PDB file of C-alpha atoms in Angstrom:
ATOM      1  CA  MET A  22     -20.869  31.577 -16.078  1.00 42.00           C
ATOM      2  CA  ALA A  23     -22.543  28.557 -14.582  1.00 45.00           C
ATOM      3  CA  TYR A  24     -20.957  26.375 -11.975  1.00 44.00           C
ATOM      4  CA  ARG A  25     -22.015  22.813 -11.430  1.00 43.00           C
ATOM      5  CA  GLN A  26     -21.225  20.300  -8.789  1.00 44.00           C
ATOM      6  CA  SER A  27     -18.722  17.593  -9.607  1.00 46.00           C
ATOM      7  CA  ARG A  28     -20.318  14.255 -10.375  1.00 53.00           C
ATOM      8  CA  HIS A  29     -17.569  12.589  -8.338  1.00 57.00           C
ATOM      9  CA  GLY A  30     -18.001  14.926  -5.363  1.00 62.00           C
ATOM     10  CA  GLY A  31     -19.652  14.211  -2.068  1.00 71.00           C
ATOM     11  CA  PHE A  32     -18.799  11.942   0.777  1.00 80.00           C
ATOM     12  CA  PRO A  33     -17.062   8.590   0.392  1.00 83.00           C
ATOM     13  CA  SER A  34     -19.228   5.512   0.611  1.00 87.00           C
ATOM     14  CA  ALA A  35     -19.417   3.415   3.745  1.00 89.00           C
ATOM     15  CA  GLU A  36     -17.558   0.630   1.934  1.00 92.00           C
ATOM     16  CA  MET A  37     -14.704   3.000   1.042  1.00 92.00           C
ATOM     17  CA  VAL A  38     -14.411   4.269   4.620  1.00 93.00           C
ATOM     18  CA  LEU A  39     -14.449   0.712   5.983  1.00 95.00           C
ATOM     19  CA  THR A  40     -11.876  -0.350   3.393  1.00 96.00           C
ATOM     20  CA  THR A  41      -9.587   2.579   4.225  1.00 96.00           C
ATOM     21  CA  VAL A  42      -9.814   2.055   7.984  1.00 97.00           C
ATOM     22  CA  THR A  43      -9.217  -1.696   7.745  1.00 97.00           C
ATOM     23  CA  ALA A  44      -6.288  -1.307   5.338  1.00 97.00           C
ATOM     24  CA  ALA A  45      -4.831   1.394   7.606  1.00 98.00           C
ATOM     25  CA  LEU A  46      -5.080  -0.944  10.615  1.00 98.00           C
ATOM     26  CA  ILE A  47      -3.291  -3.746   8.760  1.00 98.00           C
ATOM     27  CA  ALA A  48      -0.612  -1.414   7.378  1.00 98.00           C
ATOM     28  CA  GLY A  49      -0.224   0.260  10.779  1.00 97.00           C
ATOM     29  CA  THR A  50       0.374  -3.121  12.363  1.00 97.00           C
ATOM     30  CA  ALA A  51       3.120  -3.785   9.797  1.00 97.00           C
ATOM     31  CA  LEU A  52       4.578  -0.315  10.389  1.00 96.00           C
ATOM     32  CA  GLY A  53       4.584  -0.706  14.164  1.00 95.00           C
ATOM     33  CA  GLY A  54       5.952  -4.235  13.895  1.00 95.00           C
ATOM     34  CA  ILE A  55       8.951  -3.234  11.821  1.00 95.00           C
ATOM     35  CA  LEU A  56       9.598  -0.182  14.024  1.00 93.00           C
ATOM     36  CA  HIS A  57       9.462  -2.433  17.079  1.00 93.00           C
ATOM     37  CA  ALA A  58      11.746  -5.039  15.471  1.00 93.00           C
ATOM     38  CA  THR A  59      14.338  -2.389  14.597  1.00 91.00           C
ATOM     39  CA  GLY A  60      14.079  -0.706  17.998  1.00 89.00           C
ATOM     40  CA  ASN A  61      12.710   2.544  16.564  1.00 89.00           C
ATOM     41  CA  LEU A  62       9.180   2.469  17.981  1.00 90.00           C
ATOM     42  CA  ARG A  63      10.131   4.777  20.857  1.00 90.00           C
ATOM     43  CA  SER A  64      11.181   7.490  18.426  1.00 86.00           C
ATOM     44  CA  VAL A  65       7.512   7.953  17.475  1.00 86.00           C
ATOM     45  CA  THR A  66       6.510   8.891  21.020  1.00 88.00           C
ATOM     46  CA  ALA A  67       9.720  10.788  21.707  1.00 84.00           C
ATOM     47  CA  ILE A  68       8.723  13.386  19.115  1.00 82.00           C
ATOM     48  CA  TYR A  69       5.600  14.143  21.144  1.00 86.00           C
ATOM     49  CA  GLY A  70       7.330  13.924  24.510  1.00 85.00           C
ATOM     50  CA  LEU A  71       5.391  10.807  25.483  1.00 91.00           C
ATOM     51  CA  ASP A  72       6.448   7.410  26.754  1.00 90.00           C
ATOM     52  CA  GLY A  73       4.930   3.964  27.040  1.00 91.00           C
ATOM     53  CA  VAL A  74       3.863   1.103  24.820  1.00 91.00           C
ATOM     54  CA  VAL A  75       0.207   2.160  24.658  1.00 94.00           C
ATOM     55  CA  ASN A  76       1.182   5.636  23.470  1.00 94.00           C
ATOM     56  CA  GLU A  77       3.597   4.177  20.930  1.00 95.00           C
ATOM     57  CA  TRP A  78       0.984   1.972  19.294  1.00 95.00           C
ATOM     58  CA  THR A  79      -1.754   4.605  19.544  1.00 95.00           C
ATOM     59  CA  LEU A  80       0.420   7.109  17.693  1.00 95.00           C
ATOM     60  CA  VAL A  81       1.419   4.533  15.078  1.00 96.00           C
ATOM     61  CA  PHE A  82      -2.237   3.786  14.330  1.00 97.00           C
ATOM     62  CA  CYS A  83      -3.183   7.476  14.342  1.00 96.00           C
ATOM     63  CA  HIS A  84      -0.414   8.217  11.857  1.00 96.00           C
ATOM     64  CA  SER A  85      -1.519   5.219   9.817  1.00 97.00           C
ATOM     65  CA  PHE A  86      -5.082   6.531   9.573  1.00 97.00           C
ATOM     66  CA  VAL A  87      -3.863   9.989   8.598  1.00 96.00           C
ATOM     67  CA  ALA A  88      -1.517   8.595   5.924  1.00 97.00           C
ATOM     68  CA  ALA A  89      -4.073   6.158   4.471  1.00 97.00           C
ATOM     69  CA  GLY A  90      -6.540   8.877   3.480  1.00 95.00           C
ATOM     70  CA  PRO A  91      -4.325  10.637   0.921  1.00 96.00           C
ATOM     71  CA  PHE A  92      -3.176   7.283  -0.461  1.00 97.00           C
ATOM     72  CA  VAL A  93      -6.757   6.212  -1.144  1.00 95.00           C
ATOM     73  CA  ALA A  94      -7.468   9.607  -2.695  1.00 93.00           C
ATOM     74  CA  ILE A  95      -4.436   9.246  -4.993  1.00 94.00           C
ATOM     75  CA  VAL A  96      -5.352   5.718  -6.100  1.00 94.00           C
ATOM     76  CA  THR A  97      -8.964   6.738  -6.670  1.00 91.00           C
ATOM     77  CA  ARG A  98      -7.864   9.782  -8.660  1.00 90.00           C
ATOM     78  CA  LEU A  99      -5.518   7.655 -10.767  1.00 91.00           C
ATOM     79  CA  LYS A 100      -8.459   5.419 -11.650  1.00 89.00           C
ATOM     80  CA  ARG A 101     -10.461   8.384 -12.925  1.00 86.00           C
ATOM     81  CA  GLY A 102      -7.629  10.155 -14.770  1.00 82.00           C
ATOM     82  CA  LYS A 103      -7.889  10.562 -18.536  1.00 83.00           C
ATOM     83  CA  HIS A 104      -4.179  10.730 -19.295  1.00 86.00           C
ATOM     84  CA  VAL A 105      -2.987   8.205 -16.723  1.00 88.00           C
ATOM     85  CA  PRO A 106      -0.891   5.248 -17.924  1.00 89.00           C
ATOM     86  CA  ARG A 107      -2.871   2.017 -17.846  1.00 87.00           C
ATOM     87  CA  PRO A 108      -0.889   0.285 -15.056  1.00 86.00           C
ATOM     88  CA  LEU A 109      -1.491   3.253 -12.760  1.00 88.00           C
ATOM     89  CA  ALA A 110      -5.190   3.355 -13.628  1.00 89.00           C
ATOM     90  CA  GLU A 111      -5.488  -0.400 -13.015  1.00 90.00           C
ATOM     91  CA  SER A 112      -3.798  -0.161  -9.615  1.00 90.00           C
ATOM     92  CA  TYR A 113      -7.254   0.457  -8.142  1.00 90.00           C
ATOM     93  CA  ARG A 114      -8.113  -3.176  -8.904  1.00 92.00           C
ATOM     94  CA  ASN A 115      -4.777  -4.992  -8.849  1.00 94.00           C
ATOM     95  CA  PRO A 116      -3.053  -5.708  -5.506  1.00 96.00           C
ATOM     96  CA  PHE A 117       0.415  -5.969  -7.064  1.00 96.00           C
ATOM     97  CA  LEU A 118       0.156  -2.692  -8.981  1.00 95.00           C
ATOM     98  CA  CYS A 119      -1.388  -0.956  -5.979  1.00 95.00           C
ATOM     99  CA  ALA A 120       1.450  -2.271  -3.784  1.00 97.00           C
ATOM    100  CA  CYS A 121       3.909  -0.709  -6.246  1.00 96.00           C
ATOM    101  CA  VAL A 122       2.065   2.612  -5.964  1.00 96.00           C
ATOM    102  CA  GLY A 123       2.158   2.100  -2.187  1.00 97.00           C
ATOM    103  CA  LEU A 124       5.942   1.637  -2.257  1.00 97.00           C
ATOM    104  CA  SER A 125       6.243   4.969  -4.046  1.00 97.00           C
ATOM    105  CA  TYR A 126       3.864   6.531  -1.542  1.00 97.00           C
ATOM    106  CA  GLY A 127       5.918   5.152   1.361  1.00 97.00           C
ATOM    107  CA  ALA A 128       9.090   6.651  -0.115  1.00 97.00           C
ATOM    108  CA  LEU A 129       7.292   9.969  -0.601  1.00 97.00           C
ATOM    109  CA  LEU A 130       6.101   9.876   3.019  1.00 96.00           C
ATOM    110  CA  TRP A 131       9.630   9.248   4.224  1.00 95.00           C
ATOM    111  CA  VAL A 132      11.067  12.135   2.216  1.00 94.00           C
ATOM    112  CA  THR A 133       8.379  14.646   3.166  1.00 95.00           C
ATOM    113  CA  VAL A 134       7.838  13.635   6.800  1.00 92.00           C
ATOM    114  CA  VAL A 135      11.040  12.062   8.126  1.00 89.00           C
ATOM    115  CA  ALA A 136      13.842  13.450   5.966  1.00 90.00           C
ATOM    116  CA  TYR A 137      12.649  17.058   5.658  1.00 91.00           C
ATOM    117  CA  GLY A 138       9.413  17.709   7.576  1.00 87.00           C
ATOM    118  CA  ALA A 139      10.340  16.497  11.055  1.00 84.00           C
ATOM    119  CA  PRO A 140      13.773  18.176  11.206  1.00 84.00           C
ATOM    120  CA  PHE A 141      12.283  21.443   9.981  1.00 89.00           C
ATOM    121  CA  LEU A 142       9.371  21.419  12.456  1.00 84.00           C
ATOM    122  CA  LEU A 143      11.515  20.221  15.351  1.00 81.00           C
ATOM    123  CA  GLY A 144      14.022  22.950  14.531  1.00 83.00           C
ATOM    124  CA  LEU A 145      11.268  25.556  14.679  1.00 84.00           C
ATOM    125  CA  ALA A 146       9.882  24.210  17.953  1.00 81.00           C
ATOM    126  CA  ALA A 147      13.221  23.675  19.702  1.00 80.00           C
ATOM    127  CA  GLY A 148      15.046  26.645  18.253  1.00 82.00           C
ATOM    128  CA  ARG A 149      18.057  24.631  17.165  1.00 84.00           C
ATOM    129  CA  ALA A 150      19.226  23.169  13.887  1.00 83.00           C
ATOM    130  CA  TYR A 151      18.619  19.539  12.970  1.00 81.00           C
ATOM    131  CA  PRO A 152      20.351  17.801  10.049  1.00 81.00           C
ATOM    132  CA  VAL A 153      18.395  18.079   6.810  1.00 84.00           C
ATOM    133  CA  PRO A 154      17.819  15.662   5.193  1.00 85.00           C
ATOM    134  CA  TYR A 155      17.603  13.419   8.227  1.00 83.00           C
ATOM    135  CA  HIS A 156      18.761   9.891   7.335  1.00 82.00           C
ATOM    136  CA  HIS A 157      16.878   7.295   9.353  1.00 83.00           C
ATOM    137  CA  SER A 158      17.031   3.906   7.653  1.00 85.00           C
ATOM    138  CA  GLY A 159      14.697   2.161  10.110  1.00 87.00           C
ATOM    139  CA  SER A 160      11.831   4.511   9.343  1.00 90.00           C
ATOM    140  CA  PHE A 161      12.599   4.309   5.614  1.00 93.00           C
ATOM    141  CA  VAL A 162      12.170   0.537   5.593  1.00 94.00           C
ATOM    142  CA  ALA A 163       9.104   0.811   7.830  1.00 95.00           C
ATOM    143  CA  LEU A 164       7.387   3.367   5.588  1.00 96.00           C
ATOM    144  CA  LEU A 165       8.188   1.368   2.455  1.00 97.00           C
ATOM    145  CA  LEU A 166       6.599  -1.664   4.093  1.00 97.00           C
ATOM    146  CA  PHE A 167       3.653   0.456   5.246  1.00 97.00           C
ATOM    147  CA  GLY A 168       3.005   1.674   1.700  1.00 97.00           C
ATOM    148  CA  ALA A 169       3.358  -1.770   0.153  1.00 98.00           C
ATOM    149  CA  VAL A 170       1.027  -3.394   2.694  1.00 98.00           C
ATOM    150  CA  LEU A 171      -1.510  -0.579   2.407  1.00 98.00           C
ATOM    151  CA  GLY A 172      -1.402  -0.817  -1.374  1.00 97.00           C
ATOM    152  CA  ALA A 173      -1.672  -4.596  -1.487  1.00 97.00           C
ATOM    153  CA  TRP A 174      -4.604  -4.789   0.917  1.00 98.00           C
ATOM    154  CA  PHE A 175      -6.605  -1.838  -0.406  1.00 97.00           C
ATOM    155  CA  PRO A 176      -7.965  -3.461  -3.620  1.00 96.00           C
ATOM    156  CA  LEU A 177      -8.563  -6.780  -1.856  1.00 96.00           C
ATOM    157  CA  LEU A 178     -10.529  -5.191   0.967  1.00 96.00           C
ATOM    158  CA  ARG A 179     -12.395  -2.874  -1.411  1.00 94.00           C
ATOM    159  CA  ASP A 180     -13.616  -5.872  -3.403  1.00 94.00           C
ATOM    160  CA  PHE A 181     -14.483  -7.744  -0.209  1.00 94.00           C
ATOM    161  CA  PHE A 182     -16.519  -4.923   1.342  1.00 92.00           C
ATOM    162  CA  THR A 183     -18.176  -4.030  -1.955  1.00 90.00           C
ATOM    163  CA  ASP A 184     -19.368  -7.631  -2.405  1.00 86.00           C
ATOM    164  CA  GLN A 185     -20.853  -7.762   1.110  1.00 78.00           C
TER     165      GLN A 185
END
């Protein structure tokens, strides 16, 4: 049996990395802004036992970079899928469709990280029970906005950096 390397494998291009980082910075700014406006920015650092504005924004941007990678991988995979509905496949090029995918991604992030992941991990670390699912409306709105902004900017920035 012969194995061959995937024709889509390898490292991402410099344009894709620059696009992902820039979109993550813009979406992270929106995420931090809405968390700050709702008074929930301190909850990000409280999880890590930290305090201070610099730590708050540093963690927001770090989380933004970590969350942007899988989103870009999903959108790129949707573009290459054979049995993917056309609107999902076109989201790679269309800011509106990609923002819709981003909204779904933001909701998925909230469910996996905030509603179930954080209470489970904090319960393991602290040795006490936390409510599952954890209902935190401020982070829900913030992550929906994060996903929508990330999705809207990704195709625009990809086209911009590809044309340069």
